[in-house]
DNA sequence: AATGAATGAGTATTCATTCAT
DNA sequence: TATGAATGAATACTCATTCAT
C-alpha cells in the first residue's frame, strides 16, 4: 500500500521487455530455424515460417540474419560446436579398460547429441552438402576431423595397453562411427514415418554395436 | 510413286527409330532426373534441366510425368526395385561358411548397387523422407524390409549351423547394414567436396566391416 | 470443298500467332517500358506494370529481359542509337550558309527526336545518371560525344567559310546544345503539370535560339 | 520553489542547449536529406540513411517529418526560397549597361546558387516532377515565375534604354535561363561520372553564354 | 507426340513507418 | 524528446505447369 519500500522502485521481474527480447531473439530464431530445417530441409523451409515459429514477423528475422542462407549457416555453427568439444573432454580422465571407454563415449555421444534436436543438423548437412560445399567443409573440419581423431586415440589406447589387436585404424574408426551417425539420420528421416516393428532402440543398439566392435577388436585370448 | 524402290526403306527405318525413341523417353528422363536429383536434391533440381539433359523439351517431360513430384517418385520406384530383387537370389545356392556368405553378399551389394549411380536414391530418400512420407514408406516396404529380412536369414543360417552365437537379431542386422548405407550417403554428399586424407576406400572398408562383424558374431572357441 | 487450290494451303493472314508474337514481344515490352520509365522514373515503375501495358504477364517480361535493370538498359540502347546516327547524315550534303545549316539541324533534331516519346530517355538518364554510372557513360559515349562532335563540325564549317568569327568551341557547343536538351527535359517534367502561360512552343523557341546563336557567332560586318 | 538560486541556472543552460539542438534538428535533417536526395534521387534514398547522416535515429526523423514524401517536400521548399529572394534585390540599384547587368546577374546566380549544394534541388525537382506534381507547381510558382519575371525585367530594361532590339520576350528569357539550369543539372548528374575531356568550366561558360546572348540581343549599330 | 512461349502462384528480401520504452 | 526493435506491405524474380501450334 505505501510506496516507501525502496524495492518497489526496481521492477526486477518486469524489466525492459523489448531490450530483453533483443538479446533473446537470435537464439529463438536459431531454435525455430533448427526445428524447421531439420524437419523439412533448407529449401522447403519458408523464412516466414521460421519467423512465425519464433514468434516474430518476417522483417525481424532479416534484422538478425541477412539472408536465409546465413540463417542456415548460423544454425549449423551454433549446433556443431557443442558435441565435439564436450565429447573430447571425456577421454582424458578415464582409467578403466578401453572397451568400457568406448561404450561410455558412445553412450555419452548419444545422450548429449544423438538424442537431442541438434542431431538433426548432421542429417541436414549430409543432405544438403552438395548444395553448400562451404558448409560441408566446415562440418568436415569442425566435426568429422576432431571426432575421427577422438575415436582414433581411443583405439590407439586399446592397442597400446595390449587390449586390442593391431588394426587398420581409418577404416575401423569409420566402422565405429558410421552406425552412430546413420542412427541419427535414420531417426530424423525414416523412423518417424515408418513401421514401429522396424524401429530401433538407440540405447540398446549402441550397447550392441559397442559390444560387437569390442569383440571384433579384442586380442584373441591365447590357449 | 512406286514403293518397290529401295529408297522407301529409309523412311521406314526412320519411323522405327522414332518408335524406339518414344519407348525410350521415360527411361531417358528417369535417368537424367536420377542424376540431377542425386546431385542437387529435389528442390534445387529444375524440371527444365531434367528435360534438357534428357534431350527433350520441357513440355515433353510433363507429357510423361504429370508433375515434378511424380517424376521424383518414379525415379525412386524405378531404382528401388533393382538392388533388392537381384540380391535376394544369391543366398539360396550358397554352401560355404556363413562368414564367407556375409562377406560375399556385402561385396556384391557394393558392386551391383553401392558403386552404381542408383545408390544415389538411398541418399535421396533419406534426405527427402520427411517431405515425401509416402516414398519413405515405400522404401521401407520395398527395400528396408526385404533387405533386413535377407540379412536376418543369413544370420539365422549362421546360428543354425552353429557358426554364430545367438544374438539380438534386429539390432545386429542394423549394425551390419548401417555402415553400408552410410558409406553410400557419404559418397554422395561429403566425400566429393572433402579432404582426400579422410577418404574411405569402399572395398577395403567392406572387407574390414565384414571381418569385424564376423569376429563379433562367431561362437567363441572353447578351451 | 476440294482442296485443289494451292493458295488455300498457305494461311497468309492467320500465321502462327505465338511465333509471330515471339518476334514482336521484345519491341512491345520496350515500348511499354519506355512509356512507363519516362512517365514515372526507373524506381517508381513496377515491372509487372510494364508487362501489363505490353499485354503480357510478369513472367513473360523476365523471359525476354533478365532483370528490370537490363530492361532499362535495353530501352536506353534501343532509343539512343537512332537520333545520333540519323542526325549525323544530314550534315554532309548541305551547301547553303552555315546559319541555315544550324537552324535546319536543330529543327530536324526536334522533329525526329525531341518531339518523340524517345526524348524521354534523355530526361531519364540525366535523372538517374548517378544511380547508373554505367548508363551515364554509355549515354556520354553514344550520344553526347557524337552529338558534340557534330555541332563542333558545323561551327568549324562556319569559321572555315568565313561566316562565323573564331570562338571557344567546347563552350559554344554546350551553349547551343544545352537549351535543346533542357527543352526536352522541361517537356517531360515541368511542362505537363504547369501553367500554360509559361509554356514554351518548341518550334518557335528553336527558331529563336538558332537566331540568337547565329547573331552571336556571325562575323561583325566591317564598315 | 524560489528560482532566485543561481544553481537553478545550470539546468537552465542545459535545457537551453537541448532546445537549441531541438531547434536545429529539422535543419540538420533537411541538410542531410538534401545531400542524399540530390545524390541518389528520391526512391533510392533510404530514410534511415538520412537520419544517420543527420546524427539521429530513424525514429527522430519521423518525429519531425511525418513521411518521406513530406521530408522531400520540406527539403524542396526549404531550398527554393533562397535563390529567388536573394537575386531579386540586385536589379534595383544597378546603373550600368544592361549587358553588364545580365552578366553580373548570371555570375551572381552561379556563385550564390549554381555552385552551392542547394542547386541540387533544381535537378531534384525536374527529375521527380512527374511523381510530385504538387512540388512541380510549387517550383513553378516560387522559382520559375519570379526568376522568369526578373530576367524579363532585365531584358525590358535593355529595350527601354535602347540597348537591346525588340524581341520575343518569353522565348528569349528561356534561351537565357535554360543553359544555366541545364548546367546545374549536368553538374549533378553526368559530370561526376564522365570523361573530363567533356567537362565544362561553369564560370567560363557563363561568360561566354552571356556574351553570346548580348551579341544576339544588341541593337545592330547603324552605319 | 513434341515444342517452347506464356503464365502466375509463390518466396526472399527491403524499407517506410510505428511505438514501447 | 529520442530511441531502435519490430512490423508488414510492397516488389523483383523464379519455376512448375499449361496449351496453342
mmCIF file of N, CA and C (backbone and C1' of nucleotides) in Angstrom, chain B residues 22 25 57-60 64, chain E residues 1-7:
data_model
loop_
_atom_site.group_PDB
_atom_site.id
_atom_site.type_symbol
_atom_site.label_atom_id
_atom_site.label_comp_id
_atom_site.label_asym_id
_atom_site.label_seq_id
_atom_site.Cartn_x
_atom_site.Cartn_y
_atom_site.Cartn_z
ATOM 1 N N UNK B 22 10.483 -43.216 -78.683
ATOM 2 C CA UNK B 22 9.274 -42.951 -77.913
ATOM 3 C C UNK B 22 9.231 -43.855 -76.681
ATOM 4 N N UNK B 25 11.924 -42.731 -74.143
ATOM 5 C CA UNK B 25 11.786 -41.438 -73.471
ATOM 6 C C UNK B 25 11.698 -41.505 -71.949
ATOM 7 N N UNK B 57 12.232 -31.387 -74.662
ATOM 8 C CA UNK B 57 11.786 -30.069 -74.214
ATOM 9 C C UNK B 57 11.002 -30.203 -72.912
ATOM 10 N N UNK B 58 10.885 -29.077 -72.274
ATOM 11 C CA UNK B 58 10.142 -29.008 -71.030
ATOM 12 C C UNK B 58 8.782 -29.694 -71.151
ATOM 13 N N UNK B 59 8.074 -29.361 -72.203
ATOM 14 C CA UNK B 59 6.735 -29.898 -72.394
ATOM 15 C C UNK B 59 6.709 -31.415 -72.407
ATOM 16 N N UNK B 60 7.696 -31.994 -73.031
ATOM 17 C CA UNK B 60 7.724 -33.450 -73.148
ATOM 18 C C UNK B 60 7.821 -34.127 -71.780
ATOM 19 N N UNK B 64 5.066 -37.150 -69.952
ATOM 20 C CA UNK B 64 5.300 -38.472 -69.385
ATOM 21 C C UNK B 64 5.089 -38.526 -67.879
ATOM 22 P P DA E 1 2.549 -41.723 -77.443
ATOM 23 O "O5'" DA E 1 2.655 -40.155 -77.534
ATOM 24 C "C5'" DA E 1 2.577 -39.472 -78.737
ATOM 25 C "C4'" DA E 1 3.918 -39.047 -79.295
ATOM 26 C "C3'" DA E 1 4.837 -38.349 -78.292
ATOM 27 O "O3'" DA E 1 6.147 -38.408 -78.792
ATOM 28 C "C1'" DA E 1 3.887 -36.760 -79.748
ATOM 29 P P DA E 2 7.371 -37.754 -77.957
ATOM 30 O "O5'" DA E 2 7.321 -36.254 -78.481
ATOM 31 C "C5'" DA E 2 7.761 -35.987 -79.803
ATOM 32 C "C4'" DA E 2 7.980 -34.514 -79.963
ATOM 33 C "C3'" DA E 2 8.739 -33.833 -78.821
ATOM 34 O "O3'" DA E 2 9.771 -33.074 -79.414
ATOM 35 C "C1'" DA E 2 6.685 -32.724 -79.220
ATOM 36 P P DT E 3 10.809 -32.232 -78.464
ATOM 37 O "O5'" DT E 3 10.182 -30.802 -78.571
ATOM 38 C "C5'" DT E 3 10.048 -30.205 -79.879
ATOM 39 C "C4'" DT E 3 9.303 -28.908 -79.757
ATOM 40 C "C3'" DT E 3 9.906 -27.939 -78.734
ATOM 41 O "O3'" DT E 3 10.475 -26.869 -79.452
ATOM 42 C "C1'" DT E 3 7.522 -27.997 -78.648
ATOM 43 P P DG E 4 11.832 -26.156 -78.929
ATOM 44 O "O5'" DG E 4 11.215 -24.803 -78.388
ATOM 45 C "C5'" DG E 4 10.212 -24.119 -79.134
ATOM 46 C "C4'" DG E 4 9.459 -23.179 -78.211
ATOM 47 C "C3'" DG E 4 10.306 -22.619 -77.051
ATOM 48 O "O3'" DG E 4 9.786 -21.341 -76.675
ATOM 49 C "C1'" DG E 4 8.526 -23.759 -76.164
ATOM 50 P P DA E 5 10.320 -20.013 -77.290
ATOM 51 O "O5'" DA E 5 9.043 -19.077 -77.171
ATOM 52 C "C5'" DA E 5 7.990 -19.229 -78.114
ATOM 53 C "C4'" DA E 5 6.668 -18.784 -77.509
ATOM 54 C "C3'" DA E 5 6.740 -17.541 -76.622
ATOM 55 O "O3'" DA E 5 5.540 -16.810 -76.831
ATOM 56 C "C1'" DA E 5 6.001 -19.371 -75.319
ATOM 57 P P DA E 6 5.337 -15.438 -76.013
ATOM 58 O "O5'" DA E 6 4.500 -15.947 -74.763
ATOM 59 C "C5'" DA E 6 3.179 -16.448 -75.003
ATOM 60 C "C4'" DA E 6 2.560 -16.868 -73.692
ATOM 61 C "C3'" DA E 6 2.604 -15.799 -72.591
ATOM 62 O "O3'" DA E 6 1.273 -15.444 -72.261
ATOM 63 C "C1'" DA E 6 3.275 -17.946 -71.779
ATOM 64 P P DT E 7 1.019 -14.348 -71.141
ATOM 65 O "O5'" DT E 7 0.796 -15.236 -69.842
ATOM 66 C "C5'" DT E 7 -0.164 -16.287 -69.914
ATOM 67 C "C4'" DT E 7 -0.106 -17.132 -68.665
ATOM 68 C "C3'" DT E 7 -0.213 -16.334 -67.360
ATOM 69 O "O3'" DT E 7 -1.385 -16.728 -66.694
ATOM 70 C "C1'" DT E 7 1.505 -17.975 -67.246
#
